[in-house]
Amino acid sequence: GERLDATQYLRWVAANTLLRNGDYIDEVFFYGTLEKGGGSKQEPRLHMMGWDYDTVLKPCHPVPIRYRLKRVDDSLIYCGESKLDHFMHSDARLRGVYKRALTCMMQHEVTQQAWDAAVDAATRELQAYLTDRAVATVTWEG
C-alpha cells in the first residue's frame, strides 16, 4: 500500500506554492499511524502537518544546506528543494496528480472569497485578545 499520504503532501506543496512561501521544506512535521491493511494486517502510514510558519511569505532559502538539493526548475513548484519535490517534478504520474491538486486549489479553495474569509476570521479571533487589557499586558511584558 501507499506509505506516505501523497495527496496530503502534494496539497501542502501546492498551498505553499500559491502562497509563495519559500520557507517550507523544514516547516513540516511527519508522523506515523498504523492503519488497517489487507486482511487483519496493520500497515504504517505517514501523514504530515505544517509546522512553525513563523516565516511564511518569505523568499526561497538563499543557500542550500545539507538536507536541501538544488532547486527544481519548475514554475509550478515554488522553491522545490526536497527529494520529494524532485521526485514529484520528474515522475509524470505524480506530477499529473500534483497539477490536478494545484488546479483544484486555485479554482475552488484558494479563492479571493476564501482568503477574505480567513483574514476576517483571524482578525475576529485576534481582536478578542488585543482588546483584553490583561492579555495585552502579559503579551507585551512577558
PDB file of C-alpha atoms in Angstrom:
ATOM      1  CA  GLY A   1       0.000   0.000   0.000  1.00  0.00           C
ATOM      2  CA  GLU A   2       0.869   3.670  -0.074  1.00  0.00           C
ATOM      3  CA  ARG A   3       3.044   4.532   2.929  1.00  0.00           C
ATOM      4  CA  LEU A   4       3.005   8.321   2.594  1.00  0.00           C
ATOM      5  CA  ASP A   5      -0.235  10.231   2.287  1.00  0.00           C
ATOM      6  CA  ALA A   6       0.939  11.588  -1.063  1.00  0.00           C
ATOM      7  CA  THR A   7      -2.227  13.572  -1.720  1.00  0.00           C
ATOM      8  CA  GLN A   8      -1.772  15.415   1.559  1.00  0.00           C
ATOM      9  CA  TYR A   9       1.873  16.167   0.727  1.00  0.00           C
ATOM     10  CA  LEU A  10       1.042  17.376  -2.792  1.00  0.00           C
ATOM     11  CA  ARG A  11      -1.705  19.652  -1.477  1.00  0.00           C
ATOM     12  CA  TRP A  12       0.740  21.057   1.081  1.00  0.00           C
ATOM     13  CA  VAL A  13       3.311  21.838  -1.646  1.00  0.00           C
ATOM     14  CA  ALA A  14       0.539  23.384  -3.760  1.00  0.00           C
ATOM     15  CA  ALA A  15      -0.590  25.599  -0.870  1.00  0.00           C
ATOM     16  CA  ASN A  16       2.986  26.762  -0.243  1.00  0.00           C
ATOM     17  CA  THR A  17       3.426  27.409  -3.956  1.00  0.00           C
ATOM     18  CA  LEU A  18       0.254  29.502  -4.115  1.00  0.00           C
ATOM     19  CA  LEU A  19       1.312  31.461  -1.027  1.00  0.00           C
ATOM     20  CA  ARG A  20       4.830  31.771  -2.475  1.00  0.00           C
ATOM     21  CA  ASN A  21       6.205  30.553   0.831  1.00  0.00           C
ATOM     22  CA  GLY A  22       9.921  29.993   0.354  1.00  0.00           C
ATOM     23  CA  ASP A  23      10.500  28.508   3.779  1.00  0.00           C
ATOM     24  CA  TYR A  24       8.507  25.315   3.888  1.00  0.00           C
ATOM     25  CA  ILE A  25      10.972  22.461   3.462  1.00  0.00           C
ATOM     26  CA  ASP A  26      11.869  22.498   7.156  1.00  0.00           C
ATOM     27  CA  GLU A  27       8.426  23.585   8.349  1.00  0.00           C
ATOM     28  CA  VAL A  28       6.759  20.187   8.196  1.00  0.00           C
ATOM     29  CA  PHE A  29       6.165  17.516  10.794  1.00  0.00           C
ATOM     30  CA  PHE A  30       5.763  13.907   9.646  1.00  0.00           C
ATOM     31  CA  TYR A  31       4.085  11.403  11.932  1.00  0.00           C
ATOM     32  CA  GLY A  32       3.041   7.793  11.555  1.00  0.00           C
ATOM     33  CA  THR A  33      -0.060   5.792  12.270  1.00  0.00           C
ATOM     34  CA  LEU A  34      -0.919   2.138  11.953  1.00  0.00           C
ATOM     35  CA  GLU A  35      -3.868   1.590   9.667  1.00  0.00           C
ATOM     36  CA  LYS A  36      -5.774  -1.477   8.606  1.00  0.00           C
ATOM     37  CA  GLY A  37      -4.190  -3.045   5.575  1.00  0.00           C
ATOM     38  CA  GLY A  38      -5.028  -6.199   3.667  1.00  0.00           C
ATOM     39  CA  GLY A  39      -6.826  -8.680   5.881  1.00  0.00           C
ATOM     40  CA  SER A  40      -6.173  -8.069   9.564  1.00  0.00           C
ATOM     41  CA  LYS A  41      -2.681  -6.709   8.980  1.00  0.00           C
ATOM     42  CA  GLN A  42      -1.775  -3.236  10.293  1.00  0.00           C
ATOM     43  CA  GLU A  43       0.364  -1.122   7.964  1.00  0.00           C
ATOM     44  CA  PRO A  44       2.336   2.035   8.784  1.00  0.00           C
ATOM     45  CA  ARG A  45       1.249   5.240   7.081  1.00  0.00           C
ATOM     46  CA  LEU A  46       2.981   8.626   7.160  1.00  0.00           C
ATOM     47  CA  HIS A  47       0.961  11.802   7.483  1.00  0.00           C
ATOM     48  CA  MET A  48       2.167  15.359   7.742  1.00  0.00           C
ATOM     49  CA  MET A  49       1.226  18.750   9.037  1.00  0.00           C
ATOM     50  CA  GLY A  50       2.613  22.218   8.529  1.00  0.00           C
ATOM     51  CA  TRP A  51       4.839  23.339  11.357  1.00  0.00           C
ATOM     52  CA  ASP A  52       6.204  26.640  12.664  1.00  0.00           C
ATOM     53  CA  TYR A  53       5.072  29.049   9.975  1.00  0.00           C
ATOM     54  CA  ASP A  54       6.954  31.967  11.504  1.00  0.00           C
ATOM     55  CA  THR A  55       8.446  32.983   8.174  1.00  0.00           C
ATOM     56  CA  VAL A  56       5.563  32.377   5.774  1.00  0.00           C
ATOM     57  CA  LEU A  57       5.680  34.506   2.618  1.00  0.00           C
ATOM     58  CA  LYS A  58       9.491  34.712   2.743  1.00  0.00           C
ATOM     59  CA  PRO A  59      11.545  34.184  -0.429  1.00  0.00           C
ATOM     60  CA  CYS A  60      13.297  30.888  -1.117  1.00  0.00           C
ATOM     61  CA  HIS A  61      16.264  29.979   1.071  1.00  0.00           C
ATOM     62  CA  PRO A  62      19.355  31.682  -0.359  1.00  0.00           C
ATOM     63  CA  VAL A  63      21.862  28.857   0.125  1.00  0.00           C
ATOM     64  CA  PRO A  64      21.145  25.138   0.058  1.00  0.00           C
ATOM     65  CA  ILE A  65      22.171  23.392   3.266  1.00  0.00           C
ATOM     66  CA  ARG A  66      22.941  19.765   3.943  1.00  0.00           C
ATOM     67  CA  TYR A  67      19.434  18.321   3.530  1.00  0.00           C
ATOM     68  CA  ARG A  68      18.403  20.516   0.612  1.00  0.00           C
ATOM     69  CA  LEU A  69      19.039  19.838  -3.038  1.00  0.00           C
ATOM     70  CA  LYS A  70      19.467  22.287  -5.864  1.00  0.00           C
ATOM     71  CA  ARG A  71      16.043  23.820  -6.509  1.00  0.00           C
ATOM     72  CA  VAL A  72      13.775  22.204  -9.058  1.00  0.00           C
ATOM     73  CA  ASP A  73      13.488  24.393 -12.148  1.00  0.00           C
ATOM     74  CA  ASP A  74       9.704  24.252 -12.240  1.00  0.00           C
ATOM     75  CA  SER A  75       7.302  27.186 -12.257  1.00  0.00           C
ATOM     76  CA  LEU A  76       4.609  25.035 -10.623  1.00  0.00           C
ATOM     77  CA  ILE A  77       6.716  24.139  -7.571  1.00  0.00           C
ATOM     78  CA  TYR A  78       7.864  27.195  -5.641  1.00  0.00           C
ATOM     79  CA  CYS A  79      11.284  26.623  -4.050  1.00  0.00           C
ATOM     80  CA  GLY A  80      11.206  22.855  -4.645  1.00  0.00           C
ATOM     81  CA  GLU A  81      14.271  21.688  -2.701  1.00  0.00           C
ATOM     82  CA  SER A  82      13.437  18.327  -1.162  1.00  0.00           C
ATOM     83  CA  LYS A  83      13.940  14.863  -2.593  1.00  0.00           C
ATOM     84  CA  LEU A  84      10.156  14.513  -2.700  1.00  0.00           C
ATOM     85  CA  ASP A  85       9.875  17.748  -4.710  1.00  0.00           C
ATOM     86  CA  HIS A  86      12.470  16.469  -7.177  1.00  0.00           C
ATOM     87  CA  PHE A  87      10.652  13.150  -7.494  1.00  0.00           C
ATOM     88  CA  MET A  88       7.328  14.942  -7.993  1.00  0.00           C
ATOM     89  CA  HIS A  89       8.921  17.045 -10.732  1.00  0.00           C
ATOM     90  CA  SER A  90      10.430  14.079 -12.603  1.00  0.00           C
ATOM     91  CA  ASP A  91       7.672  11.451 -12.244  1.00  0.00           C
ATOM     92  CA  ALA A  92       4.967  12.075 -14.865  1.00  0.00           C
ATOM     93  CA  ARG A  93       2.200  10.297 -12.932  1.00  0.00           C
ATOM     94  CA  LEU A  94       2.913  12.100  -9.670  1.00  0.00           C
ATOM     95  CA  ARG A  95       3.313  15.409 -11.492  1.00  0.00           C
ATOM     96  CA  GLY A  96      -0.129  14.919 -13.037  1.00  0.00           C
ATOM     97  CA  VAL A  97      -1.664  14.324  -9.606  1.00  0.00           C
ATOM     98  CA  TYR A  98       0.104  17.445  -8.318  1.00  0.00           C
ATOM     99  CA  LYS A  99      -1.137  19.570 -11.223  1.00  0.00           C
ATOM    100  CA  ARG A 100      -4.705  18.416 -10.591  1.00  0.00           C
ATOM    101  CA  ALA A 101      -4.370  19.241  -6.875  1.00  0.00           C
ATOM    102  CA  LEU A 102      -2.910  22.668  -7.680  1.00  0.00           C
ATOM    103  CA  THR A 103      -5.655  23.398 -10.219  1.00  0.00           C
ATOM    104  CA  CYS A 104      -8.387  22.316  -7.807  1.00  0.00           C
ATOM    105  CA  MET A 105      -6.968  24.546  -5.073  1.00  0.00           C
ATOM    106  CA  MET A 106      -6.753  27.520  -7.428  1.00  0.00           C
ATOM    107  CA  GLN A 107     -10.274  27.085  -8.774  1.00  0.00           C
ATOM    108  CA  HIS A 108     -12.184  26.015  -5.679  1.00  0.00           C
ATOM    109  CA  GLU A 109     -10.256  26.543  -2.455  1.00  0.00           C
ATOM    110  CA  VAL A 110      -7.754  29.393  -2.598  1.00  0.00           C
ATOM    111  CA  THR A 111     -10.122  31.998  -3.944  1.00  0.00           C
ATOM    112  CA  GLN A 112     -10.372  35.672  -3.078  1.00  0.00           C
ATOM    113  CA  GLN A 113     -13.550  34.905  -1.133  1.00  0.00           C
ATOM    114  CA  ALA A 114     -11.826  32.145   0.877  1.00  0.00           C
ATOM    115  CA  TRP A 115      -8.810  34.384   1.560  1.00  0.00           C
ATOM    116  CA  ASP A 116     -11.055  37.248   2.722  1.00  0.00           C
ATOM    117  CA  ALA A 117     -12.991  34.867   4.992  1.00  0.00           C
ATOM    118  CA  ALA A 118      -9.754  33.521   6.526  1.00  0.00           C
ATOM    119  CA  VAL A 119      -8.395  37.025   7.158  1.00  0.00           C
ATOM    120  CA  ASP A 120     -11.722  38.136   8.653  1.00  0.00           C
ATOM    121  CA  ALA A 121     -11.846  35.071  10.928  1.00  0.00           C
ATOM    122  CA  ALA A 122      -8.254  35.627  12.091  1.00  0.00           C
ATOM    123  CA  THR A 123      -8.970  39.316  12.701  1.00  0.00           C
ATOM    124  CA  ARG A 124     -12.048  38.498  14.807  1.00  0.00           C
ATOM    125  CA  GLU A 125     -10.131  35.878  16.783  1.00  0.00           C
ATOM    126  CA  LEU A 126      -7.165  38.163  17.440  1.00  0.00           C
ATOM    127  CA  GLN A 127      -9.347  41.178  18.185  1.00  0.00           C
ATOM    128  CA  ALA A 128     -10.705  39.474  21.291  1.00  0.00           C
ATOM    129  CA  TYR A 129      -7.168  39.165  22.640  1.00  0.00           C
ATOM    130  CA  LEU A 130      -5.967  42.585  21.525  1.00  0.00           C
ATOM    131  CA  THR A 131      -8.843  44.346  23.255  1.00  0.00           C
ATOM    132  CA  ASP A 132      -8.378  42.395  26.516  1.00  0.00           C
ATOM    133  CA  ARG A 133      -6.036  44.561  28.614  1.00  0.00           C
ATOM    134  CA  ALA A 134      -4.848  41.624  30.759  1.00  0.00           C
ATOM    135  CA  VAL A 135      -3.831  39.626  27.691  1.00  0.00           C
ATOM    136  CA  ALA A 136      -2.174  42.626  26.054  1.00  0.00           C
ATOM    137  CA  THR A 137      -0.192  43.366  29.231  1.00  0.00           C
ATOM    138  CA  VAL A 138       1.056  39.795  29.585  1.00  0.00           C
ATOM    139  CA  THR A 139       1.871  39.585  25.888  1.00  0.00           C
ATOM    140  CA  TRP A 140       3.878  42.798  25.741  1.00  0.00           C
ATOM    141  CA  GLU A 141       5.551  42.493  29.124  1.00  0.00           C
ATOM    142  CA  GLY A 142       6.001  38.780  29.324  1.00  0.00           C
TER     143      GLY A 142
END
